[in-house]
mmCIF file of C-alpha atoms in Angstrom:
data_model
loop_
_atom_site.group_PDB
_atom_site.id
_atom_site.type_symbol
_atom_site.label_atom_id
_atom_site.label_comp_id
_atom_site.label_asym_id
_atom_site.label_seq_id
_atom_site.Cartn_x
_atom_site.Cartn_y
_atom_site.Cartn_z
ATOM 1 C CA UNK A 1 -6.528 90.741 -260.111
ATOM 2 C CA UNK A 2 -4.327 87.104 -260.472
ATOM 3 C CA UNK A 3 -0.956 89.065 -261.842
ATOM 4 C CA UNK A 4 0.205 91.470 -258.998
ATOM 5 C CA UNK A 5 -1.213 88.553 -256.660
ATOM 6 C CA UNK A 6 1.363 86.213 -257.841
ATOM 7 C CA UNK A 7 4.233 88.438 -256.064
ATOM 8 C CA UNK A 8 2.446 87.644 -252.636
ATOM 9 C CA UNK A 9 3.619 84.488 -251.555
ATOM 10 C CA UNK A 10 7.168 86.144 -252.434
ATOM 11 C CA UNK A 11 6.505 88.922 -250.327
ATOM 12 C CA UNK A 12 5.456 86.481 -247.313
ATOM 13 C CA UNK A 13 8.485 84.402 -247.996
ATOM 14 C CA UNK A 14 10.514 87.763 -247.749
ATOM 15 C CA UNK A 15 8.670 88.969 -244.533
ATOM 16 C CA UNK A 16 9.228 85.810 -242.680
ATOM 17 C CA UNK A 17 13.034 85.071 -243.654
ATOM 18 C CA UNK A 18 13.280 89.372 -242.458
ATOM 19 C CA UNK A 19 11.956 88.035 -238.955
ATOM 20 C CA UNK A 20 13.251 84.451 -238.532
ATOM 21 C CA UNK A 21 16.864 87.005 -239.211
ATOM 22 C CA UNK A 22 15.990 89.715 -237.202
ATOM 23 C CA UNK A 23 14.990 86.776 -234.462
ATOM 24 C CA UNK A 24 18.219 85.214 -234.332
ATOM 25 C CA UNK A 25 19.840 88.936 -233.872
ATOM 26 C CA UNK A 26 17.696 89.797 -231.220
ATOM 27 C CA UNK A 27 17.528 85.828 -229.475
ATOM 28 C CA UNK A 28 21.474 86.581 -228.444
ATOM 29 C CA UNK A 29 20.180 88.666 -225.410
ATOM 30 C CA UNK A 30 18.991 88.426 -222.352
ATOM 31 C CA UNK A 31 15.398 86.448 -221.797
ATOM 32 C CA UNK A 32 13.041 89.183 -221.679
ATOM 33 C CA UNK A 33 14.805 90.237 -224.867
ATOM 34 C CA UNK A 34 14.261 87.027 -226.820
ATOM 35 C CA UNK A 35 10.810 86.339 -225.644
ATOM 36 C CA UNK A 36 9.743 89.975 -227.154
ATOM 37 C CA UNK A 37 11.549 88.631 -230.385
ATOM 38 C CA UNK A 38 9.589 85.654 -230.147
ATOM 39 C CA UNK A 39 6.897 87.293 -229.961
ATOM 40 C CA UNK A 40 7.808 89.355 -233.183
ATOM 41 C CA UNK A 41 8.244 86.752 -234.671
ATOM 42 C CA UNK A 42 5.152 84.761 -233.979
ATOM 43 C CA UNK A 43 2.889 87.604 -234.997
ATOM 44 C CA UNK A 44 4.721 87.841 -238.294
ATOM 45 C CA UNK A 45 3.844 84.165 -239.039
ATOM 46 C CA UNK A 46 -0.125 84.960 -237.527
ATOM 47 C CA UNK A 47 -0.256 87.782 -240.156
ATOM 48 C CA UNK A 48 1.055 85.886 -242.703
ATOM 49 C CA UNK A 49 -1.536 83.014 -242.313
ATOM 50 C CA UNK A 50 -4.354 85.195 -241.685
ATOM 51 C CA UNK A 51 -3.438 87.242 -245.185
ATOM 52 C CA UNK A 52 -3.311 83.964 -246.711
ATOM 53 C CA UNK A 53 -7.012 83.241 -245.885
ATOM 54 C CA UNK A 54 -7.829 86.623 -246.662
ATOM 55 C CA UNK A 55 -6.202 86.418 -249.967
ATOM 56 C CA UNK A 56 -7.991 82.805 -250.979
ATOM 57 C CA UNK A 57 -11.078 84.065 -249.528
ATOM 58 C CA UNK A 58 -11.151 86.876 -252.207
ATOM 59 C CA UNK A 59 -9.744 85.397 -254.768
ATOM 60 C CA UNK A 60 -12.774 82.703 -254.717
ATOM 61 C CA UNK A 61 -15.441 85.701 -254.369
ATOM 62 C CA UNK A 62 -14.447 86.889 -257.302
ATOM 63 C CA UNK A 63 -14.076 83.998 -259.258
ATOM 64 C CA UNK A 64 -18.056 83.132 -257.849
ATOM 65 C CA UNK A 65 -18.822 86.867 -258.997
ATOM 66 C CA UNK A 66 -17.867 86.070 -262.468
ATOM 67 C CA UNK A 67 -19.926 83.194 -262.780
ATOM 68 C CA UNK A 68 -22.612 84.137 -261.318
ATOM 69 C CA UNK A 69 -23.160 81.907 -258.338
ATOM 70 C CA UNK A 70 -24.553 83.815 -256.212
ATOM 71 C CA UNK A 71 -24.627 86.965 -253.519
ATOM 72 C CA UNK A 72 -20.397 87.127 -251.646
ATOM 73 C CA UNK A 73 -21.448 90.184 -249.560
ATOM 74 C CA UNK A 74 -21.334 88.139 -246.480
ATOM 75 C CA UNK A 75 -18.103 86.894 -247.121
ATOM 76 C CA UNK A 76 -16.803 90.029 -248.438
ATOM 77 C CA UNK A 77 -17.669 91.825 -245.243
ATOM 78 C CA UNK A 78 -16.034 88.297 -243.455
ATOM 79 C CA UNK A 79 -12.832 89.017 -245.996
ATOM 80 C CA UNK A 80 -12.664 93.017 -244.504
ATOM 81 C CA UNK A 81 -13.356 92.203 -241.080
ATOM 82 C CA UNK A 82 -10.168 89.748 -241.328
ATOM 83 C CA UNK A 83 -8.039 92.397 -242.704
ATOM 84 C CA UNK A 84 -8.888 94.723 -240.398
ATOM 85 C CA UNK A 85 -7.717 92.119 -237.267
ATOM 86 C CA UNK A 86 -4.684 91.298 -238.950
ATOM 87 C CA UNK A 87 -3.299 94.911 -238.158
ATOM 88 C CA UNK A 88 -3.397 93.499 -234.360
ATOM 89 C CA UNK A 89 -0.813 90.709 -235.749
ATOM 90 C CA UNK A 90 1.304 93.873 -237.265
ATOM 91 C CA UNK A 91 0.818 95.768 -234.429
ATOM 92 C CA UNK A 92 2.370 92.859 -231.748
ATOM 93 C CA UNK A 93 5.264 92.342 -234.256
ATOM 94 C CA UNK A 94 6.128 96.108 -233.883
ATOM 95 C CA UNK A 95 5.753 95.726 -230.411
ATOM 96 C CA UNK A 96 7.600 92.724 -229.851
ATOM 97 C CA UNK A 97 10.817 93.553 -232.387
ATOM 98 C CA UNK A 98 11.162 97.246 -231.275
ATOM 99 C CA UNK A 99 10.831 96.504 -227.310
ATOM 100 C CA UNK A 100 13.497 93.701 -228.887
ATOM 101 C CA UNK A 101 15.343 96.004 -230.514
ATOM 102 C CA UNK A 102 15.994 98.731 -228.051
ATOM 103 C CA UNK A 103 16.943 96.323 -225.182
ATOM 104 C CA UNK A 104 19.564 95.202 -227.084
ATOM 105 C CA UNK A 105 20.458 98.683 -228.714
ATOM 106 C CA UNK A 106 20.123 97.835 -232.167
ATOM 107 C CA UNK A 107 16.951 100.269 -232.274
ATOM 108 C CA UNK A 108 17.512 104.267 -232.311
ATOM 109 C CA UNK A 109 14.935 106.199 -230.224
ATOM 110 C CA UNK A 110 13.510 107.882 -233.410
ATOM 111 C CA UNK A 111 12.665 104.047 -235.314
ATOM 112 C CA UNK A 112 11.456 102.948 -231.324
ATOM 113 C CA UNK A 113 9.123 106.021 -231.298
ATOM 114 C CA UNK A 114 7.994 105.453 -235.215
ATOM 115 C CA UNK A 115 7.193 101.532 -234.278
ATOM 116 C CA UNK A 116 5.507 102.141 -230.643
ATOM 117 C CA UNK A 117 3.360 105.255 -233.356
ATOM 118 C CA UNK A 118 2.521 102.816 -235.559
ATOM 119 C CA UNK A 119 1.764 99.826 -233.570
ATOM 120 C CA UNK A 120 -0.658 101.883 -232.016
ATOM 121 C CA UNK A 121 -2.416 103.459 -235.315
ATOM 122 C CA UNK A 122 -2.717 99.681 -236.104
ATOM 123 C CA UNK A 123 -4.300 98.281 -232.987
ATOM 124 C CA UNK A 124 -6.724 101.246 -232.601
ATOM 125 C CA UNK A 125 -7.522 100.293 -236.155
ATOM 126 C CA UNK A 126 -7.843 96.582 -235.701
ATOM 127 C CA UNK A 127 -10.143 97.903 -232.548
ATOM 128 C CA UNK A 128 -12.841 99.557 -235.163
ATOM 129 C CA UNK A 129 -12.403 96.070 -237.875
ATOM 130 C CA UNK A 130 -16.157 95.172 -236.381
ATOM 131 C CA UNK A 131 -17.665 98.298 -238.001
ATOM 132 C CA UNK A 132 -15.760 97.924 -241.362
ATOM 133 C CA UNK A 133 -18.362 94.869 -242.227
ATOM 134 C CA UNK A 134 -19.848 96.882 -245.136
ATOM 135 C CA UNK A 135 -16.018 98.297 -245.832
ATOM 136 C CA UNK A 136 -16.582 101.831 -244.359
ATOM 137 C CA UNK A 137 -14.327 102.657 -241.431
ATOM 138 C CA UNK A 138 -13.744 106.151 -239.726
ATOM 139 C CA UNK A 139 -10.612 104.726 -238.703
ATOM 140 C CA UNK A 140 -9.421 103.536 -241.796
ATOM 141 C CA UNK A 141 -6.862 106.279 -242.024
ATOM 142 C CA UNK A 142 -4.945 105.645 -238.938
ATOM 143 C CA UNK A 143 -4.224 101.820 -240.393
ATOM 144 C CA UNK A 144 -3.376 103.249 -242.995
ATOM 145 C CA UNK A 145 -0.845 105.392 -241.423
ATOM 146 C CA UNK A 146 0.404 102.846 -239.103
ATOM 147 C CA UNK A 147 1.057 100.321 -242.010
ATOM 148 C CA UNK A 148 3.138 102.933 -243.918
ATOM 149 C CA UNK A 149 5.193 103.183 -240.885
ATOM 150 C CA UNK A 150 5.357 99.187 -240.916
ATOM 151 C CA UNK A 151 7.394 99.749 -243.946
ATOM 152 C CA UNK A 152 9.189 102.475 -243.181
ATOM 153 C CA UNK A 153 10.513 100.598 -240.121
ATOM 154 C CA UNK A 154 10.939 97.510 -242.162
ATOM 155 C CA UNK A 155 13.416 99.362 -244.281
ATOM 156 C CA UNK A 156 15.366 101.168 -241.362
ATOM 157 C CA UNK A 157 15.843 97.799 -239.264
ATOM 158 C CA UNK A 158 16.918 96.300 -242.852
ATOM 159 C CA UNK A 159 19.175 98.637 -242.912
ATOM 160 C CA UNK A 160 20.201 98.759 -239.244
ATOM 161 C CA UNK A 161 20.837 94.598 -239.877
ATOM 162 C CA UNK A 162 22.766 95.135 -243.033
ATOM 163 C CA UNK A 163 25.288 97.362 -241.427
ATOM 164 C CA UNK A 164 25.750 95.171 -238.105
#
């Protein structure tokens, strides 16, 4: 569980030099286009706090589970209630970066309409974290979804930022 933990920091570090970039891109416009930006941005450095508790949180379960100290299902369910509201952080930074984004035409319609998708699958998702206490969730799917389009519009506004 430690090894393929030690990339995450890296992958926070990535995440948040992606949007402090993609912030100064997008800042250049006009106001309304900077404060969605902002706003981008902000939720990127909400998620990445909230994964960090999330991440010490179960990475200190587990260490009490193999000592034996104790029941952790209470802070289990805490740990996937968490996760579950942190797809309302991913969800505002599609929001934010793609309303961003197409103001200042650096988004095409078909990476807008695939960020708008997924922002939603990951709000109606966070919506239903409540219920996923005991880590069953009907809606677990459509986070799923709308996370894998995360990265797929990650890598096409990399992209789109390379070749500017």
């Amino acid at each position: 569980m430690k090894r393929p933990s030690v990339v995450v920091p890296v992958t926070w570090l990535c995440l948040t030099f992606f949007a402090a970039g993609l912030l100064s891109v997008l800042w250049r416009g006009d106001a309304d286009q900077g404060a969605w930006a902002l706003m981008g941005f902000a939720a990127v450095v909400l998620q990445n706090a909230t994964f960090t508790g999330i991440e010490a949180l179960r990475f200190g379960m587990a260490t009490a589970a193999r000592h034996g100290r104790g029941s952790m299902a209470g802070l289990w369910g805490m740990s996937n209630v968490l996760f579950g509201f942190n797809q309302a952080f991913l969800a505002m930074a599609l929001l934010g970066f793609t309303v961003a984004g197409v103001s200042g035409g650096l988004v095409p319609v078909w990476q807008a309409g695939l960020g708008y998708a997924s922002a939603a699958l990951l709000l109606v998702s966070s919506l239903a974290a409540p219920y996923n206490v005991e880590g069953g969730n009907r809606l677990g799917p459509a986070g799923l979804i709308g996370w894998l389009g995360w990265l797929a519009w990650i890598v096409a506004y990399s992209v789109t930022l390379l070749l500017r």
